[in-house]
mmCIF file of C-alpha atoms and ligand atoms in Angstrom:
data_model
loop_
_atom_site.group_PDB
_atom_site.id
_atom_site.type_symbol
_atom_site.label_atom_id
_atom_site.label_comp_id
_atom_site.label_asym_id
_atom_site.label_seq_id
_atom_site.Cartn_x
_atom_site.Cartn_y
_atom_site.Cartn_z
ATOM 1 C CA MET A 1 -17.441 12.088 -19.459
ATOM 2 C CA ALA A 2 -18.907 10.795 -16.202
ATOM 3 C CA ARG A 3 -17.470 11.935 -12.870
ATOM 4 C CA HIS A 4 -16.008 9.120 -10.760
ATOM 5 C CA PHE A 5 -15.101 8.877 -7.061
ATOM 6 C CA LEU A 6 -12.142 6.519 -6.822
ATOM 7 C CA LYS A 7 -10.101 8.429 -4.239
ATOM 8 C CA ASP A 8 -10.748 11.211 -1.741
ATOM 9 C CA ASP A 9 -9.285 13.994 -3.876
ATOM 10 C CA ASP A 10 -11.415 13.202 -6.916
ATOM 11 C CA LEU A 11 -13.496 15.988 -5.333
ATOM 12 C CA THR A 12 -12.344 19.575 -4.889
ATOM 13 C CA ALA A 13 -12.433 20.973 -1.354
ATOM 14 C CA THR A 14 -15.563 22.945 -2.277
ATOM 15 C CA GLU A 15 -17.309 19.843 -3.654
ATOM 16 C CA GLN A 16 -16.302 17.784 -0.607
ATOM 17 C CA LEU A 17 -17.852 20.340 1.754
ATOM 18 C CA ALA A 18 -20.974 20.680 -0.414
ATOM 19 C CA ILE A 19 -21.487 16.892 -0.293
ATOM 20 C CA ILE A 20 -21.015 16.834 3.494
ATOM 21 C CA ASP A 21 -23.545 19.633 3.911
ATOM 22 C CA LEU A 22 -25.995 17.916 1.545
ATOM 23 C CA ALA A 23 -25.548 14.761 3.637
ATOM 24 C CA LEU A 24 -26.497 16.681 6.801
ATOM 25 C CA GLU A 25 -29.552 18.017 4.943
ATOM 26 C CA LEU A 26 -30.538 14.519 3.731
ATOM 27 C CA LYS A 27 -30.261 13.255 7.305
ATOM 28 C CA LYS A 28 -33.122 15.668 8.148
ATOM 29 C CA PHE A 29 -35.091 15.174 4.913
ATOM 30 C CA PRO A 30 -34.276 11.610 3.716
ATOM 31 C CA TYR A 31 -36.564 11.580 0.653
ATOM 32 C CA SER A 32 -35.968 15.128 -0.612
ATOM 33 C CA LYS A 33 -33.711 14.025 -3.497
ATOM 34 C CA ARG A 34 -34.864 11.376 -6.010
ATOM 35 C CA PRO A 35 -32.302 11.225 -8.857
ATOM 36 C CA PHE A 36 -32.921 7.511 -9.472
ATOM 37 C CA THR A 37 -36.717 7.758 -9.882
ATOM 38 C CA GLY A 38 -37.861 5.384 -12.589
ATOM 39 C CA PRO A 39 -36.537 3.406 -10.814
ATOM 40 C CA LYS A 40 -33.032 3.415 -12.228
ATOM 41 C CA THR A 41 -30.792 0.542 -11.121
ATOM 42 C CA VAL A 42 -27.455 1.042 -9.353
ATOM 43 C CA ALA A 43 -24.974 -1.867 -9.236
ATOM 44 C CA VAL A 44 -23.098 -2.467 -5.967
ATOM 45 C CA ILE A 45 -20.344 -5.070 -6.414
ATOM 46 C CA PHE A 46 -18.423 -6.775 -3.606
ATOM 47 C CA ASP A 47 -15.090 -8.608 -4.019
ATOM 48 C CA LYS A 48 -14.663 -8.428 -0.213
ATOM 49 C CA THR A 49 -17.158 -8.896 2.626
ATOM 50 C CA SER A 50 -19.206 -5.994 4.026
ATOM 51 C CA THR A 51 -22.031 -5.119 6.390
ATOM 52 C CA ARG A 52 -22.207 -1.294 6.567
ATOM 53 C CA THR A 53 -21.323 -0.557 2.948
ATOM 54 C CA ARG A 54 -23.761 -3.167 1.632
ATOM 55 C CA VAL A 55 -26.675 -1.986 3.781
ATOM 56 C CA SER A 56 -26.060 1.754 3.474
ATOM 57 C CA PHE A 57 -25.777 1.674 -0.320
ATOM 58 C CA ALA A 58 -28.862 -0.569 -0.667
ATOM 59 C CA VAL A 59 -30.969 1.640 1.603
ATOM 60 C CA GLY A 60 -29.532 4.846 0.116
ATOM 61 C CA ILE A 61 -30.256 3.849 -3.488
ATOM 62 C CA SER A 62 -33.861 2.972 -2.519
ATOM 63 C CA ASP A 63 -34.258 6.300 -0.657
ATOM 64 C CA LEU A 64 -33.125 8.110 -3.832
ATOM 65 C CA GLY A 65 -35.893 6.399 -5.841
ATOM 66 C CA GLY A 66 -33.697 3.699 -7.364
ATOM 67 C CA ALA A 67 -33.289 -0.081 -7.293
ATOM 68 C CA PRO A 68 -30.071 -1.518 -5.821
ATOM 69 C CA LEU A 69 -28.530 -4.522 -7.557
ATOM 70 C CA ILE A 70 -26.092 -6.148 -5.115
ATOM 71 C CA ILE A 71 -23.563 -8.427 -6.834
ATOM 72 C CA ASP A 72 -21.113 -10.680 -5.002
ATOM 73 C CA SER A 73 -18.287 -11.030 -7.487
ATOM 74 C CA GLN A 74 -17.793 -14.759 -6.684
ATOM 75 C CA SER A 75 -21.218 -15.361 -8.188
ATOM 76 C CA SER A 76 -20.560 -13.201 -11.291
ATOM 77 C CA GLN A 77 -18.172 -13.495 -14.243
ATOM 78 C CA LEU A 78 -16.066 -10.537 -13.018
ATOM 79 C CA GLY A 79 -12.511 -11.512 -12.129
ATOM 80 C CA ALA A 80 -11.070 -14.753 -13.446
ATOM 81 C CA LYS A 81 -13.668 -15.184 -16.219
ATOM 82 C CA GLU A 82 -14.255 -11.679 -17.595
ATOM 83 C CA SER A 83 -12.142 -8.522 -17.648
ATOM 84 C CA VAL A 84 -12.975 -5.399 -15.686
ATOM 85 C CA ALA A 85 -13.168 -3.412 -18.938
ATOM 86 C CA ASP A 86 -15.728 -5.765 -20.534
ATOM 87 C CA THR A 87 -17.762 -5.788 -17.311
ATOM 88 C CA ALA A 88 -17.859 -1.971 -17.365
ATOM 89 C CA ARG A 89 -18.989 -1.970 -21.019
ATOM 90 C CA VAL A 90 -21.891 -4.281 -20.169
ATOM 91 C CA LEU A 91 -22.971 -2.631 -16.908
ATOM 92 C CA ASP A 92 -22.953 0.984 -18.089
ATOM 93 C CA ARG A 93 -25.675 0.258 -20.695
ATOM 94 C CA GLN A 94 -28.055 -0.793 -17.924
ATOM 95 C CA VAL A 95 -27.215 0.849 -14.606
ATOM 96 C CA ALA A 96 -26.995 4.502 -13.490
ATOM 97 C CA GLN A 97 -23.872 4.114 -11.321
ATOM 98 C CA ILE A 98 -21.369 1.368 -10.440
ATOM 99 C CA ILE A 99 -20.286 1.053 -6.796
ATOM 100 C CA TRP A 100 -17.404 -1.403 -6.279
ATOM 101 C CA ARG A 101 -15.485 -2.797 -3.286
ATOM 102 C CA THR A 102 -12.316 -4.448 -4.540
ATOM 103 C CA TYR A 103 -8.606 -5.026 -3.916
ATOM 104 C CA ALA A 104 -6.481 -3.083 -6.418
ATOM 105 C CA GLN A 105 -6.976 0.635 -7.009
ATOM 106 C CA SER A 106 -5.910 -0.047 -10.619
ATOM 107 C CA GLY A 107 -9.034 -2.204 -11.085
ATOM 108 C CA LEU A 108 -11.238 0.752 -10.152
ATOM 109 C CA GLU A 109 -9.347 2.940 -12.607
ATOM 110 C CA GLU A 110 -9.879 0.363 -15.355
ATOM 111 C CA MET A 111 -13.603 0.191 -14.534
ATOM 112 C CA ALA A 112 -13.877 4.000 -14.631
ATOM 113 C CA ASN A 113 -11.892 4.278 -17.881
ATOM 114 C CA ASN A 114 -14.369 1.961 -19.593
ATOM 115 C CA SER A 115 -17.620 3.155 -18.018
ATOM 116 C CA ALA A 116 -19.931 5.886 -19.291
ATOM 117 C CA VAL A 117 -21.578 6.079 -15.849
ATOM 118 C CA PRO A 118 -20.009 7.118 -12.514
ATOM 119 C CA VAL A 119 -17.843 4.542 -10.714
ATOM 120 C CA VAL A 120 -17.475 4.763 -6.917
ATOM 121 C CA ASN A 121 -14.778 3.169 -4.726
ATOM 122 C CA ALA A 122 -16.560 1.346 -1.895
ATOM 123 C CA LEU A 123 -13.119 0.413 -0.401
ATOM 124 C CA SER A 124 -9.916 -0.710 -2.062
ATOM 125 C CA ASP A 125 -6.567 -1.767 -0.629
ATOM 126 C CA THR A 126 -5.473 1.873 -0.991
ATOM 127 C CA TYR A 127 -8.443 4.066 -0.017
ATOM 128 C CA HIS A 128 -11.874 4.072 1.676
ATOM 129 C CA PRO A 129 -13.187 7.446 0.465
ATOM 130 C CA CYS A 130 -16.910 6.831 1.131
ATOM 131 C CA GLN A 131 -16.037 6.139 4.763
ATOM 132 C CA LEU A 132 -14.210 9.463 4.963
ATOM 133 C CA LEU A 133 -17.230 11.395 3.695
ATOM 134 C CA ALA A 134 -19.189 9.864 6.597
ATOM 135 C CA ASP A 135 -16.362 10.518 9.059
ATOM 136 C CA LEU A 136 -15.998 14.175 8.058
ATOM 137 C CA MET A 137 -19.785 14.575 8.111
ATOM 138 C CA THR A 138 -19.759 13.210 11.679
ATOM 139 C CA VAL A 139 -17.007 15.614 12.727
ATOM 140 C CA ARG A 140 -18.900 18.557 11.183
ATOM 141 C CA GLU A 141 -22.123 17.402 12.828
ATOM 142 C CA LYS A 142 -20.509 17.177 16.274
ATOM 143 C CA LYS A 143 -18.010 20.067 16.103
ATOM 144 C CA GLY A 144 -19.735 22.458 13.680
ATOM 145 C CA THR A 145 -16.549 22.853 11.657
ATOM 146 C CA LEU A 146 -13.668 20.958 10.041
ATOM 147 C CA LYS A 147 -10.923 23.480 9.233
ATOM 148 C CA GLY A 148 -8.229 23.770 11.870
ATOM 149 C CA LEU A 149 -9.254 20.737 13.963
ATOM 150 C CA LYS A 150 -6.615 18.150 14.878
ATOM 151 C CA LEU A 151 -7.385 14.530 13.945
ATOM 152 C CA GLY A 152 -5.085 11.950 15.537
ATOM 153 C CA TYR A 153 -5.032 8.475 13.993
ATOM 154 C CA VAL A 154 -3.323 5.613 15.837
ATOM 155 C CA GLY A 155 -2.783 2.276 14.086
ATOM 156 C CA ASP A 156 -2.028 0.747 10.718
ATOM 157 C CA GLY A 157 -0.915 2.893 7.760
ATOM 158 C CA ASN A 158 -3.646 1.236 5.677
ATOM 159 C CA ASN A 159 -6.496 2.309 3.366
ATOM 160 C CA MET A 160 -8.172 4.228 6.204
ATOM 161 C CA ALA A 161 -4.951 6.056 7.133
ATOM 162 C CA ASN A 162 -4.439 6.989 3.464
ATOM 163 C CA SER A 163 -7.978 8.324 3.197
ATOM 164 C CA TYR A 164 -7.648 10.277 6.473
ATOM 165 C CA ILE A 165 -4.514 11.898 5.033
ATOM 166 C CA ILE A 166 -6.061 12.862 1.690
ATOM 167 C CA ALA A 167 -9.622 13.717 2.742
ATOM 168 C CA GLY A 168 -8.458 15.345 5.992
ATOM 169 C CA ALA A 169 -5.870 17.497 4.234
ATOM 170 C CA LEU A 170 -8.451 18.507 1.612
ATOM 171 C CA ALA A 171 -10.830 19.589 4.396
ATOM 172 C CA GLY A 172 -8.163 21.646 6.202
ATOM 173 C CA LEU A 173 -7.687 19.325 9.187
ATOM 174 C CA HIS A 174 -4.381 18.815 10.971
ATOM 175 C CA VAL A 175 -3.953 15.073 10.454
ATOM 176 C CA SER A 176 -1.435 13.361 12.737
ATOM 177 C CA ILE A 177 -0.816 9.679 12.060
ATOM 178 C CA ALA A 178 1.054 7.294 14.376
ATOM 179 C CA THR A 179 1.925 3.784 13.190
ATOM 180 C CA PRO A 180 4.485 1.215 14.323
ATOM 181 C CA ASN A 181 7.795 1.295 12.509
ATOM 182 C CA SER A 182 7.442 -0.116 8.944
ATOM 183 C CA TYR A 183 3.615 0.233 8.936
ATOM 184 C CA GLU A 184 3.696 3.875 7.764
ATOM 185 C CA PRO A 185 1.274 5.049 5.045
ATOM 186 C CA ASP A 186 2.299 5.105 1.396
ATOM 187 C CA GLN A 187 4.936 7.788 0.610
ATOM 188 C CA GLN A 188 3.085 9.065 -2.467
ATOM 189 C CA VAL A 189 -0.131 9.431 -0.490
ATOM 190 C CA LEU A 190 1.779 11.332 2.162
ATOM 191 C CA ALA A 191 3.317 13.676 -0.413
ATOM 192 C CA ARG A 192 -0.106 14.305 -1.966
ATOM 193 C CA GLY A 193 -1.627 14.970 1.474
ATOM 194 C CA LYS A 194 1.064 17.534 2.264
ATOM 195 C CA GLU A 195 0.475 19.206 -1.095
ATOM 196 C CA LEU A 196 -3.287 19.440 -0.451
ATOM 197 C CA ALA A 197 -2.671 20.776 3.068
ATOM 198 C CA LEU A 198 -0.680 23.688 1.622
ATOM 199 C CA SER A 199 -3.802 25.092 -0.036
ATOM 200 C CA SER A 200 -6.321 24.152 2.681
ATOM 201 C CA GLY A 201 -4.385 25.454 5.684
ATOM 202 C CA GLY A 202 -4.261 21.958 7.207
ATOM 203 C CA SER A 203 -1.231 19.739 7.800
ATOM 204 C CA VAL A 204 -0.130 16.109 7.741
ATOM 205 C CA THR A 205 2.404 14.652 10.167
ATOM 206 C CA ILE A 206 3.595 11.068 10.573
ATOM 207 C CA SER A 207 5.337 9.494 13.558
ATOM 208 C CA ASN A 208 5.740 6.256 15.472
ATOM 209 C CA SER A 209 4.384 7.927 18.634
ATOM 210 C CA PRO A 210 0.707 7.394 19.556
ATOM 211 C CA GLN A 211 1.134 10.084 22.241
ATOM 212 C CA GLU A 212 2.163 12.652 19.625
ATOM 213 C CA ALA A 213 -0.838 11.803 17.418
ATOM 214 C CA VAL A 214 -3.458 12.061 20.163
ATOM 215 C CA SER A 215 -2.003 14.969 22.127
ATOM 216 C CA ASP A 216 -4.487 17.887 22.152
ATOM 217 C CA ALA A 217 -6.542 16.265 19.369
ATOM 218 C CA ASP A 218 -10.180 17.192 18.679
ATOM 219 C CA VAL A 219 -10.870 13.887 16.935
ATOM 220 C CA LEU A 220 -9.296 10.465 17.532
ATOM 221 C CA ALA A 221 -9.513 7.610 15.060
ATOM 222 C CA THR A 222 -8.269 4.092 14.616
ATOM 223 C CA ASP A 223 -8.952 1.012 12.481
ATOM 224 C CA THR A 224 -8.325 -2.713 12.568
ATOM 225 C CA TRP A 225 -4.700 -3.899 12.597
ATOM 226 C CA ILE A 226 -5.671 -6.761 10.279
ATOM 227 C CA SER A 227 -7.409 -5.506 7.163
ATOM 228 C CA MET A 228 -9.236 -7.792 4.744
ATOM 229 C CA GLY A 229 -6.609 -9.792 2.871
ATOM 230 C CA MET A 230 -4.006 -9.505 5.710
ATOM 231 C CA GLU A 231 -5.259 -12.440 7.774
ATOM 232 C CA ALA A 232 -2.058 -14.482 7.277
ATOM 233 C CA GLU A 233 -0.064 -11.728 9.050
ATOM 234 C CA LYS A 234 -2.295 -11.717 12.130
ATOM 235 C CA GLN A 235 0.158 -13.121 14.715
ATOM 236 C CA LYS A 236 3.043 -10.884 13.605
ATOM 237 C CA ARG A 237 0.816 -7.821 13.503
ATOM 238 C CA LEU A 238 -0.561 -8.406 17.008
ATOM 239 C CA GLN A 239 3.048 -8.309 18.276
ATOM 240 C CA ASP A 240 4.138 -5.352 16.137
ATOM 241 C CA PHE A 241 1.164 -3.187 17.165
ATOM 242 C CA ALA A 242 1.706 -3.580 20.933
ATOM 243 C CA GLY A 243 1.341 -0.109 22.516
ATOM 244 C CA PHE A 244 -0.918 1.173 19.723
ATOM 245 C CA THR A 245 -4.283 0.422 21.377
ATOM 246 C CA LEU A 246 -6.493 3.515 21.538
ATOM 247 C CA ASP A 247 -7.279 3.290 25.261
ATOM 248 C CA SER A 248 -8.378 5.625 28.078
ATOM 249 C CA GLU A 249 -4.777 6.638 28.782
ATOM 250 C CA LEU A 250 -4.337 7.937 25.224
ATOM 251 C CA LEU A 251 -7.842 9.424 25.199
ATOM 252 C CA ALA A 252 -6.945 11.455 28.307
ATOM 253 C CA MET A 253 -4.174 13.184 26.333
ATOM 254 C CA ALA A 254 -6.644 14.533 23.748
ATOM 255 C CA LYS A 255 -8.859 17.590 24.313
ATOM 256 C CA PRO A 256 -11.493 16.912 27.021
ATOM 257 C CA ASP A 257 -14.283 17.168 24.421
ATOM 258 C CA ALA A 258 -12.510 15.000 21.814
ATOM 259 C CA ILE A 259 -14.666 12.567 19.859
ATOM 260 C CA VAL A 260 -13.655 9.019 18.912
ATOM 261 C CA LEU A 261 -14.160 7.510 15.442
ATOM 262 C CA HIS A 262 -13.807 3.921 14.203
ATOM 263 C CA CYS A 263 -15.060 2.810 10.782
ATOM 264 C CA LEU A 264 -15.972 -0.672 12.156
ATOM 265 C CA PRO A 265 -15.822 -3.624 12.378
ATOM 266 C CA ALA A 266 -13.895 -3.136 15.651
ATOM 267 C CA TYR A 267 -11.832 -5.588 17.666
ATOM 268 C CA ARG A 268 -12.136 -4.552 21.312
ATOM 269 C CA GLY A 269 -8.887 -5.002 23.211
ATOM 270 C CA TYR A 270 -6.734 -4.756 20.080
ATOM 271 C CA GLU A 271 -6.830 -1.443 18.165
ATOM 272 C CA ILE A 272 -9.329 0.092 20.642
ATOM 273 C CA SER A 273 -10.207 -0.690 24.241
ATOM 274 C CA ALA A 274 -13.808 -1.604 25.064
ATOM 275 C CA ASP A 275 -14.215 1.333 27.468
ATOM 276 C CA VAL A 276 -13.213 3.843 24.769
ATOM 277 C CA LEU A 277 -15.296 2.220 22.016
ATOM 278 C CA ASP A 278 -18.377 2.047 24.250
ATOM 279 C CA GLY A 279 -17.597 5.230 26.193
ATOM 280 C CA LYS A 280 -19.131 8.733 26.286
ATOM 281 C CA GLN A 281 -16.723 10.258 23.770
ATOM 282 C CA SER A 282 -17.364 7.595 21.134
ATOM 283 C CA VAL A 283 -19.551 8.741 18.205
ATOM 284 C CA ILE A 284 -19.051 5.473 16.358
ATOM 285 C CA TRP A 285 -22.722 4.534 15.945
ATOM 286 C CA ASP A 286 -23.590 7.973 14.546
ATOM 287 C CA GLN A 287 -20.581 7.594 12.229
ATOM 288 C CA ALA A 288 -21.899 4.218 11.018
ATOM 289 C CA GLU A 289 -25.359 5.708 10.375
ATOM 290 C CA ASN A 290 -23.784 8.620 8.528
ATOM 291 C CA ARG A 291 -22.470 6.238 5.851
ATOM 292 C CA LEU A 292 -26.056 6.207 4.574
ATOM 293 C CA HIS A 293 -26.487 9.981 4.413
ATOM 294 C CA ALA A 294 -22.996 10.726 3.078
ATOM 295 C CA GLN A 295 -23.247 8.162 0.270
ATOM 296 C CA LYS A 296 -26.697 9.411 -0.709
ATOM 297 C CA ALA A 297 -25.244 12.910 -1.025
ATOM 298 C CA LEU A 298 -22.350 11.541 -3.098
ATOM 299 C CA MET A 299 -24.699 9.650 -5.446
ATOM 300 C CA VAL A 300 -26.862 12.776 -5.872
ATOM 301 C CA PHE A 301 -23.744 14.822 -6.678
ATOM 302 C CA LEU A 302 -22.564 12.259 -9.251
ATOM 303 C CA ALA A 303 -26.034 11.918 -10.801
ATOM 304 C CA GLU A 304 -26.258 15.694 -11.189
ATOM 305 C CA SER A 305 -22.704 15.896 -12.606
ATOM 306 C CA ASP A 306 -23.615 13.152 -15.082
ATOM 307 C CA ASN A 307 -26.593 15.022 -16.591
HETATM 308 N N1 CP B 401 -16.727 0.426 7.606
HETATM 309 C C1 CP B 401 -17.078 -0.408 6.615
HETATM 310 O O1 CP B 401 -16.801 -0.174 5.431
HETATM 311 O O2 CP B 401 -17.779 -1.500 7.035
HETATM 312 P P1 CP B 401 -18.153 -2.794 6.160
HETATM 313 O O3 CP B 401 -16.847 -3.499 5.865
HETATM 314 O O4 CP B 401 -19.055 -3.597 7.038
HETATM 315 O O5 CP B 401 -18.826 -2.341 4.899
HETATM 316 N N1 NVA B 402 -8.932 -1.335 6.841
HETATM 317 C C1 NVA B 402 -10.107 -2.175 6.879
HETATM 318 C C2 NVA B 402 -11.359 -1.364 6.766
HETATM 319 C C3 NVA B 402 -12.633 -2.151 6.874
HETATM 320 C C4 NVA B 402 -13.864 -1.332 6.667
HETATM 321 C C5 NVA B 402 -10.031 -3.212 5.761
HETATM 322 O O1 NVA B 402 -9.607 -2.869 4.644
HETATM 323 O O2 NVA B 402 -10.355 -4.369 6.019
#
């Protein structure tokens, strides 16, 4: 049975930390691991648009000795014309891993259930676990540790919020999420995060107060108010999220050495002010680079688990 990475807690806490530390190692020695030498091909499929995920997987697969095969699903049979299960049965005979950005988490599960090779979630409506490996790597790189730090997230209770809850709780962070009323994260995700926090020594708290989330935080994070697929709600969301901009006033309530994360793409003046995004405490460009290193470490881990 192949290992898959469909959600943040498909890894144990020990495996998560090992992957983050391997990522830091690969940042120093980019060509030290070559699991795809041959070259083996890795499929990277996009149902939604992407810049960072597309580039970092393509470069990462090449660095690991492999050949990336980037597929835009509109130009394939996947979706309306052919089932996910049949696609998995065809791909797994020819590629070493399947990386997929899609809408429904259930689609990823169906792909994994029918694939003999590892399947990786490159963002779904529910989670963005590859992003969280990069985010946690960035926190460890800048702060030297993860356990016990407070991460305050201000914004939408979306895929990023869900992944901060699960991956953060697994890593032993104190995750504090603030969303507007009725934009809270999924209740089941919240319950799972709290369960994970019990064994890691972390915690998960939810409120409608940005001040509570950022107060005394070591790490601040936010994400777009209008995720892919939500475009029709734009006008309503811009009204509902008033007061939830991560700006210098909120930043001043965090620890003086707090760092600021944003998975990008960012909309200056909406979820984050330009001075915070482009300011001294922002580590956003390192975070974007770390997608490459973190995903390489993940693919190495999966390739080794698959042997
Ligand atoms: N952060 C992120 O996943 O960016 P892309 O949508 O550009 O891949
Ligand atoms: N929440 C955003 C993340 C983009 C990387 C989205 O799903 O569009």
